[in-house]
Amino acid sequence: MNPSLPSNSGGVEVEDLDCWYGGFQALHGVTTRFERGRITALVGPSGCGKTTLLRCLDRIHERNPAARTTGRIRIMDQDIFSPEVCVRELRRQVGMVFQRPNPLPLSIFDNVAFGLRIHGEAERLGRSGVAAAVETALRSVELWEAVKDRLLGPAANLSLEQQQRLCFARLLPLKPSVLLLDEPCSALDAASTEALEGLMRTLCPGRVVVLVTHSLAQARRVSDDTAYLLLGELVEQGPSEVLFQQPRDPRTANYLGGHYG
Ligand SMILES: Nc1ncnc2c1ncn2[C@@H]1O[C@H](COP(=O)(O)OP(=O)(O)O)[C@@H](O)[C@H]1O
Ligand SMILES: [Mg+2]
């Protein structure tokens, strides 16, 4: 065990993570930590392994039979590759939001209740408990006022920004401690992007938030920490204001200066 990664700090700790797709190595010895209560921006050129790293954190990469990893990942002090870990529980704790809003082809209400139902919690909560959890989640993402009179209408009728808010909302009843956001604003205009950035800050306290973004401006605006990934290698990571102003590694300086490739 690397002594630089104490095992009692909570958050997400990644140690010496390699990931291969067949014979192609996409991640090279990535060691990093994402802290609770902070937004970490993960930046780097297209194809550098940002999505791959996120997908390892909730073990979704295992759905690809060609994908293979070595190394360690601890989330809230638990080794996620340990045989005792229930992958369903892990995915409840680690929520993911994608580039394009992808609400289920269901009503607004059912989208948010879905997680509780598939995790067998709806029965325990009863109808009124589920309705309360749905309302709380929709209020948390500031969607309640806009949709409270059409909860049974299709989620697909919402605007793109509202659909993306819904995609955040549907994670919340499961009380995730980690939010993985894979370029969540890339389908949105500037005004919606700004609104969603505000939402990320609102949802951050008590949680680990990892924001993959191709926008350095966004990383600067919303993140506390920034990690720079290049060709599957974590080049540099630190508080965003330090990393953007005084990068230590010339490769980071190159990227931030717009000189990459
Ligand atoms: N399912 C896959 N099979 C094979 N190679 C993949 C797969 N997914 C990603 N890759 C490769 O792994 C590298 C990292 O991809 P990815 O994690 O998607 O990068 P990013 O999100 O930074 O754009 C790229 O070279 C990509 O082509
Ligand atoms: Mg990606």
Short mmCIF file of C-alpha atoms and ligand atoms in Angstrom, two decimals:
data_model
loop_
_atom_site.label_atom_id
_atom_site.label_comp_id
_atom_site.label_asym_id
_atom_site.label_seq_id
_atom_site.Cartn_x
_atom_site.Cartn_y
_atom_site.Cartn_z
CA MET A 1 0.00 0.00 0.00
CA ASN A 2 1.30 3.42 -0.93
CA PRO A 3 1.85 5.35 2.31
CA SER A 4 0.88 8.58 0.56
CA LEU A 5 -2.70 7.31 0.46
CA PRO A 6 -3.95 6.90 4.03
CA SER A 7 -6.87 4.50 4.06
CA ASN A 8 -9.06 6.44 6.47
CA SER A 9 -9.65 9.63 4.56
CA GLY A 10 -12.94 8.81 2.84
CA GLY A 11 -13.43 10.21 -0.62
CA VAL A 12 -12.19 8.36 -3.67
CA GLU A 13 -8.64 7.03 -3.71
CA VAL A 14 -7.13 5.52 -6.83
CA GLU A 15 -3.79 3.81 -6.64
CA ASP A 16 -1.65 2.68 -9.53
CA LEU A 17 -4.63 2.02 -11.79
CA ASP A 18 -3.97 0.50 -15.20
CA CYS A 19 -6.79 -0.19 -17.63
CA TRP A 20 -6.58 -2.10 -20.88
CA TYR A 21 -9.05 -2.64 -23.70
CA GLY A 22 -7.72 -5.87 -25.14
CA GLY A 23 -4.09 -5.12 -25.95
CA PHE A 24 -4.49 -1.33 -25.76
CA GLN A 25 -3.55 0.31 -22.48
CA ALA A 26 -5.84 3.29 -21.83
CA LEU A 27 -4.75 4.17 -18.26
CA HIS A 28 -1.17 4.04 -17.02
CA GLY A 29 -0.57 3.81 -13.27
CA VAL A 30 -3.08 6.48 -12.29
CA THR A 31 -2.79 7.47 -8.63
CA THR A 32 -5.11 10.18 -7.42
CA ARG A 33 -7.57 11.20 -4.77
CA PHE A 34 -10.90 12.98 -5.11
CA GLU A 35 -11.98 14.67 -1.91
CA ARG A 36 -15.41 14.91 -0.37
CA GLY A 37 -17.02 18.34 -0.52
CA ARG A 38 -14.89 19.36 -3.49
CA ILE A 39 -15.42 19.38 -7.23
CA THR A 40 -12.47 17.92 -9.09
CA ALA A 41 -12.31 18.74 -12.79
CA LEU A 42 -10.76 16.05 -14.94
CA VAL A 43 -9.34 17.64 -18.08
CA GLY A 44 -7.24 16.48 -20.99
CA PRO A 45 -7.42 16.01 -24.74
CA SER A 46 -9.99 13.75 -26.32
CA GLY A 47 -9.04 10.09 -25.93
CA CYS A 48 -6.77 10.62 -22.91
CA GLY A 49 -8.82 8.28 -20.70
CA LYS A 50 -11.16 10.59 -18.76
CA THR A 51 -14.29 8.53 -19.41
CA THR A 52 -12.36 5.32 -18.84
CA LEU A 53 -11.27 6.50 -15.40
CA LEU A 54 -14.86 7.42 -14.46
CA ARG A 55 -16.12 4.08 -15.69
CA CYS A 56 -13.65 2.23 -13.50
CA LEU A 57 -14.97 4.07 -10.43
CA ASP A 58 -18.41 2.46 -10.61
CA ARG A 59 -17.07 -0.70 -12.25
CA ILE A 60 -19.22 -0.14 -15.34
CA HIS A 61 -16.10 -0.91 -17.39
CA GLU A 62 -16.59 -4.54 -16.42
CA ARG A 63 -19.54 -4.72 -18.80
CA ASN A 64 -16.97 -4.62 -21.58
CA PRO A 65 -15.42 -8.10 -21.67
CA ALA A 66 -12.26 -6.70 -23.29
CA ALA A 67 -11.64 -4.24 -20.43
CA ARG A 68 -9.22 -5.25 -17.69
CA THR A 69 -7.79 -3.30 -14.76
CA THR A 70 -5.07 -3.67 -12.18
CA GLY A 71 -4.53 -1.42 -9.19
CA ARG A 72 -6.69 -0.32 -6.30
CA ILE A 73 -9.70 1.96 -5.87
CA ARG A 74 -11.13 2.81 -2.47
CA ILE A 75 -14.41 4.67 -2.15
CA MET A 76 -15.36 5.88 1.32
CA ASP A 77 -12.68 3.58 2.73
CA GLN A 78 -13.90 0.49 0.93
CA ASP A 79 -11.89 -1.42 -1.67
CA ILE A 80 -14.36 -1.53 -4.57
CA PHE A 81 -12.74 -4.61 -6.12
CA SER A 82 -12.99 -6.63 -2.92
CA PRO A 83 -15.05 -9.82 -3.31
CA GLU A 84 -17.39 -8.64 -0.53
CA VAL A 85 -18.44 -5.59 -2.51
CA CYS A 86 -21.89 -5.73 -4.03
CA VAL A 87 -21.70 -3.99 -7.40
CA ARG A 88 -25.34 -2.91 -7.15
CA GLU A 89 -24.62 -1.18 -3.86
CA LEU A 90 -21.53 0.42 -5.33
CA ARG A 91 -23.55 1.86 -8.22
CA ARG A 92 -26.09 3.23 -5.79
CA GLN A 93 -23.34 5.04 -3.96
CA VAL A 94 -21.68 6.25 -7.16
CA GLY A 95 -24.01 8.11 -9.52
CA MET A 96 -23.14 9.05 -13.09
CA VAL A 97 -24.45 11.79 -15.38
CA PHE A 98 -23.62 11.67 -19.09
CA GLN A 99 -23.01 14.06 -21.98
CA ARG A 100 -26.49 13.81 -23.42
CA PRO A 101 -29.41 13.87 -21.03
CA ASN A 102 -30.76 10.33 -21.08
CA PRO A 103 -34.02 10.23 -19.14
CA LEU A 104 -35.81 6.90 -19.25
CA PRO A 105 -38.85 6.77 -21.57
CA LEU A 106 -41.09 7.18 -18.55
CA SER A 107 -42.87 9.97 -16.72
CA ILE A 108 -40.96 12.61 -14.79
CA PHE A 109 -42.13 11.01 -11.53
CA ASP A 110 -41.13 7.50 -12.57
CA ASN A 111 -37.68 8.63 -13.66
CA VAL A 112 -36.95 9.87 -10.17
CA ALA A 113 -38.67 6.96 -8.41
CA PHE A 114 -36.92 4.39 -10.62
CA GLY A 115 -33.80 4.01 -8.49
CA LEU A 116 -35.83 3.42 -5.34
CA ARG A 117 -37.89 0.80 -7.14
CA ILE A 118 -35.00 -1.17 -8.60
CA HIS A 119 -33.18 -1.12 -5.28
CA GLY A 120 -36.25 -2.46 -3.52
CA GLU A 121 -36.71 0.65 -1.38
CA ALA A 122 -40.05 1.75 -2.76
CA GLU A 123 -41.89 -0.98 -0.85
CA ARG A 124 -40.33 0.03 2.42
CA LEU A 125 -41.09 3.71 1.86
CA GLY A 126 -44.65 3.22 0.66
CA ARG A 127 -46.42 5.47 -1.84
CA SER A 128 -46.25 8.62 0.22
CA GLY A 129 -42.60 7.99 1.10
CA VAL A 130 -41.68 7.58 -2.56
CA ALA A 131 -43.64 10.71 -3.47
CA ALA A 132 -41.81 12.65 -0.75
CA ALA A 133 -38.43 11.38 -1.96
CA VAL A 134 -39.30 12.38 -5.53
CA GLU A 135 -40.34 15.87 -4.43
CA THR A 136 -37.18 16.33 -2.35
CA ALA A 137 -34.99 15.25 -5.26
CA LEU A 138 -36.77 17.55 -7.72
CA ARG A 139 -36.50 20.45 -5.28
CA SER A 140 -32.78 19.77 -4.84
CA VAL A 141 -32.24 20.27 -8.56
CA GLU A 142 -34.62 23.23 -8.71
CA LEU A 143 -37.04 21.48 -11.02
CA TRP A 144 -40.01 21.02 -8.68
CA GLU A 145 -41.80 24.30 -9.39
CA ALA A 146 -41.52 23.75 -13.14
CA VAL A 147 -42.82 20.17 -13.15
CA LYS A 148 -45.03 19.71 -10.09
CA ASP A 149 -48.18 19.96 -12.20
CA ARG A 150 -47.02 17.50 -14.84
CA LEU A 151 -45.20 14.84 -12.88
CA LEU A 152 -46.95 12.11 -14.82
CA GLY A 153 -46.09 13.63 -18.19
CA PRO A 154 -43.22 12.23 -20.24
CA ALA A 155 -39.72 13.29 -19.26
CA ALA A 156 -38.90 13.55 -22.95
CA ASN A 157 -41.04 16.71 -23.19
CA LEU A 158 -38.73 18.65 -20.89
CA SER A 159 -36.13 21.05 -22.28
CA LEU A 160 -32.59 19.71 -22.51
CA GLU A 161 -31.53 21.61 -19.40
CA GLN A 162 -34.53 20.28 -17.50
CA GLN A 163 -33.79 16.75 -18.72
CA GLN A 164 -30.23 17.05 -17.45
CA ARG A 165 -31.53 18.37 -14.11
CA LEU A 166 -33.79 15.32 -14.02
CA CYS A 167 -30.79 13.06 -14.63
CA PHE A 168 -29.18 14.54 -11.53
CA ALA A 169 -32.46 14.29 -9.59
CA ARG A 170 -32.95 10.61 -10.27
CA LEU A 171 -29.65 9.79 -8.55
CA LEU A 172 -30.48 11.66 -5.35
CA PRO A 173 -33.07 9.38 -3.68
CA LEU A 174 -30.32 6.75 -3.47
CA LYS A 175 -28.14 9.19 -1.53
CA PRO A 176 -24.99 8.83 -3.59
CA SER A 177 -21.74 9.93 -1.98
CA VAL A 178 -19.96 10.24 -5.33
CA LEU A 179 -21.21 12.03 -8.46
CA LEU A 180 -19.37 11.33 -11.70
CA LEU A 181 -20.22 13.88 -14.37
CA ASP A 182 -19.00 13.09 -17.87
CA GLU A 183 -19.15 16.37 -19.80
CA PRO A 184 -22.67 16.99 -18.49
CA CYS A 185 -23.02 20.38 -20.19
CA SER A 186 -21.82 19.49 -23.65
CA ALA A 187 -25.36 19.40 -25.09
CA LEU A 188 -26.39 22.67 -23.41
CA ASP A 189 -26.20 26.34 -24.36
CA ALA A 190 -24.27 28.90 -22.31
CA ALA A 191 -27.18 29.92 -20.06
CA SER A 192 -28.09 26.30 -19.26
CA THR A 193 -24.43 25.47 -18.71
CA GLU A 194 -24.16 28.25 -16.14
CA ALA A 195 -27.32 27.04 -14.42
CA LEU A 196 -26.01 23.46 -14.26
CA GLU A 197 -22.68 24.65 -12.90
CA GLY A 198 -24.60 26.30 -10.06
CA LEU A 199 -26.37 23.00 -9.46
CA MET A 200 -23.07 21.12 -9.25
CA ARG A 201 -21.96 23.47 -6.47
CA THR A 202 -25.27 22.97 -4.66
CA LEU A 203 -24.92 19.20 -4.76
CA CYS A 204 -21.24 19.13 -3.79
CA PRO A 205 -21.28 19.46 0.03
CA GLY A 206 -20.66 16.06 1.62
CA ARG A 207 -20.06 14.42 -1.75
CA VAL A 208 -17.19 13.72 -4.07
CA VAL A 209 -17.89 15.35 -7.43
CA VAL A 210 -15.71 14.51 -10.42
CA LEU A 211 -16.43 16.67 -13.46
CA VAL A 212 -14.99 15.62 -16.79
CA THR A 213 -14.94 18.65 -19.02
CA HIS A 214 -13.33 19.61 -22.30
CA SER A 215 -13.76 23.24 -21.29
CA LEU A 216 -10.84 24.69 -19.38
CA ALA A 217 -13.01 27.75 -18.71
CA GLN A 218 -15.57 25.52 -17.03
CA ALA A 219 -12.91 23.75 -15.00
CA ARG A 220 -11.68 27.15 -13.81
CA ARG A 221 -15.17 28.39 -13.00
CA VAL A 222 -16.54 25.49 -11.02
CA SER A 223 -13.83 23.20 -9.77
CA ASP A 224 -11.88 23.27 -6.52
CA ASP A 225 -9.22 20.92 -7.85
CA THR A 226 -8.13 20.03 -11.35
CA ALA A 227 -6.44 16.88 -12.61
CA TYR A 228 -4.78 16.78 -16.02
CA LEU A 229 -4.71 13.50 -17.86
CA LEU A 230 -2.62 12.94 -20.99
CA LEU A 231 -2.35 9.66 -22.92
CA GLY A 232 -3.76 7.76 -19.95
CA GLU A 233 -1.31 9.23 -17.48
CA LEU A 234 -2.19 11.61 -14.68
CA VAL A 235 0.28 14.40 -15.33
CA GLU A 236 -0.62 16.83 -12.58
CA GLN A 237 -3.32 17.55 -10.02
CA GLY A 238 -3.87 20.31 -7.51
CA PRO A 239 -6.05 23.16 -6.36
CA SER A 240 -7.42 24.71 -9.54
CA GLU A 241 -6.20 28.22 -8.87
CA VAL A 242 -2.66 26.94 -8.38
CA LEU A 243 -2.70 24.52 -11.30
CA PHE A 244 -4.07 27.10 -13.74
CA GLN A 245 -1.69 29.81 -12.64
CA GLN A 246 1.47 27.88 -11.92
CA PRO A 247 1.46 24.44 -13.49
CA ARG A 248 4.50 22.44 -12.43
CA ASP A 249 4.71 20.17 -15.43
CA PRO A 250 5.56 21.64 -18.85
CA ARG A 251 2.99 19.31 -20.44
CA THR A 252 0.25 20.91 -18.30
CA ALA A 253 1.50 24.38 -19.17
CA ASN A 254 1.38 23.44 -22.85
CA TYR A 255 -2.17 22.18 -22.59
CA LEU A 256 -3.40 25.16 -20.61
CA GLY A 257 -1.73 27.47 -23.08
CA GLY A 258 -3.61 25.83 -25.94
CA HIS A 259 -0.48 24.41 -27.51
CA TYR A 260 -1.45 20.77 -27.31
CA GLY A 261 -1.03 18.67 -30.44
N1 LIG B 1 -14.64 0.25 -25.43
C1 LIG B 1 -13.42 0.55 -25.88
N2 LIG B 1 -12.71 -0.34 -26.59
C2 LIG B 1 -11.46 -0.04 -27.04
N3 LIG B 1 -10.84 1.13 -26.83
C3 LIG B 1 -11.51 2.06 -26.13
C4 LIG B 1 -12.83 1.83 -25.61
N4 LIG B 1 -13.23 2.94 -24.96
C5 LIG B 1 -12.23 3.82 -25.07
N5 LIG B 1 -11.19 3.30 -25.76
C6 LIG B 1 -9.91 3.95 -26.05
O1 LIG B 1 -9.31 4.33 -24.82
C7 LIG B 1 -8.76 5.62 -24.90
C8 LIG B 1 -9.40 6.50 -23.86
O2 LIG B 1 -10.75 6.71 -24.21
P1 LIG B 1 -11.74 7.55 -23.31
O3 LIG B 1 -11.62 7.10 -21.93
O4 LIG B 1 -13.08 7.49 -23.94
O5 LIG B 1 -11.12 9.04 -23.45
P2 LIG B 1 -11.73 10.47 -23.16
O6 LIG B 1 -12.97 10.30 -22.36
O7 LIG B 1 -10.64 11.22 -22.46
O8 LIG B 1 -12.01 11.08 -24.50
C9 LIG B 1 -8.96 6.10 -26.32
O9 LIG B 1 -7.80 5.83 -27.05
C10 LIG B 1 -10.12 5.26 -26.80
O10 LIG B 1 -10.06 5.06 -28.21
MG MG B 2 -14.95 10.87 -22.74
#
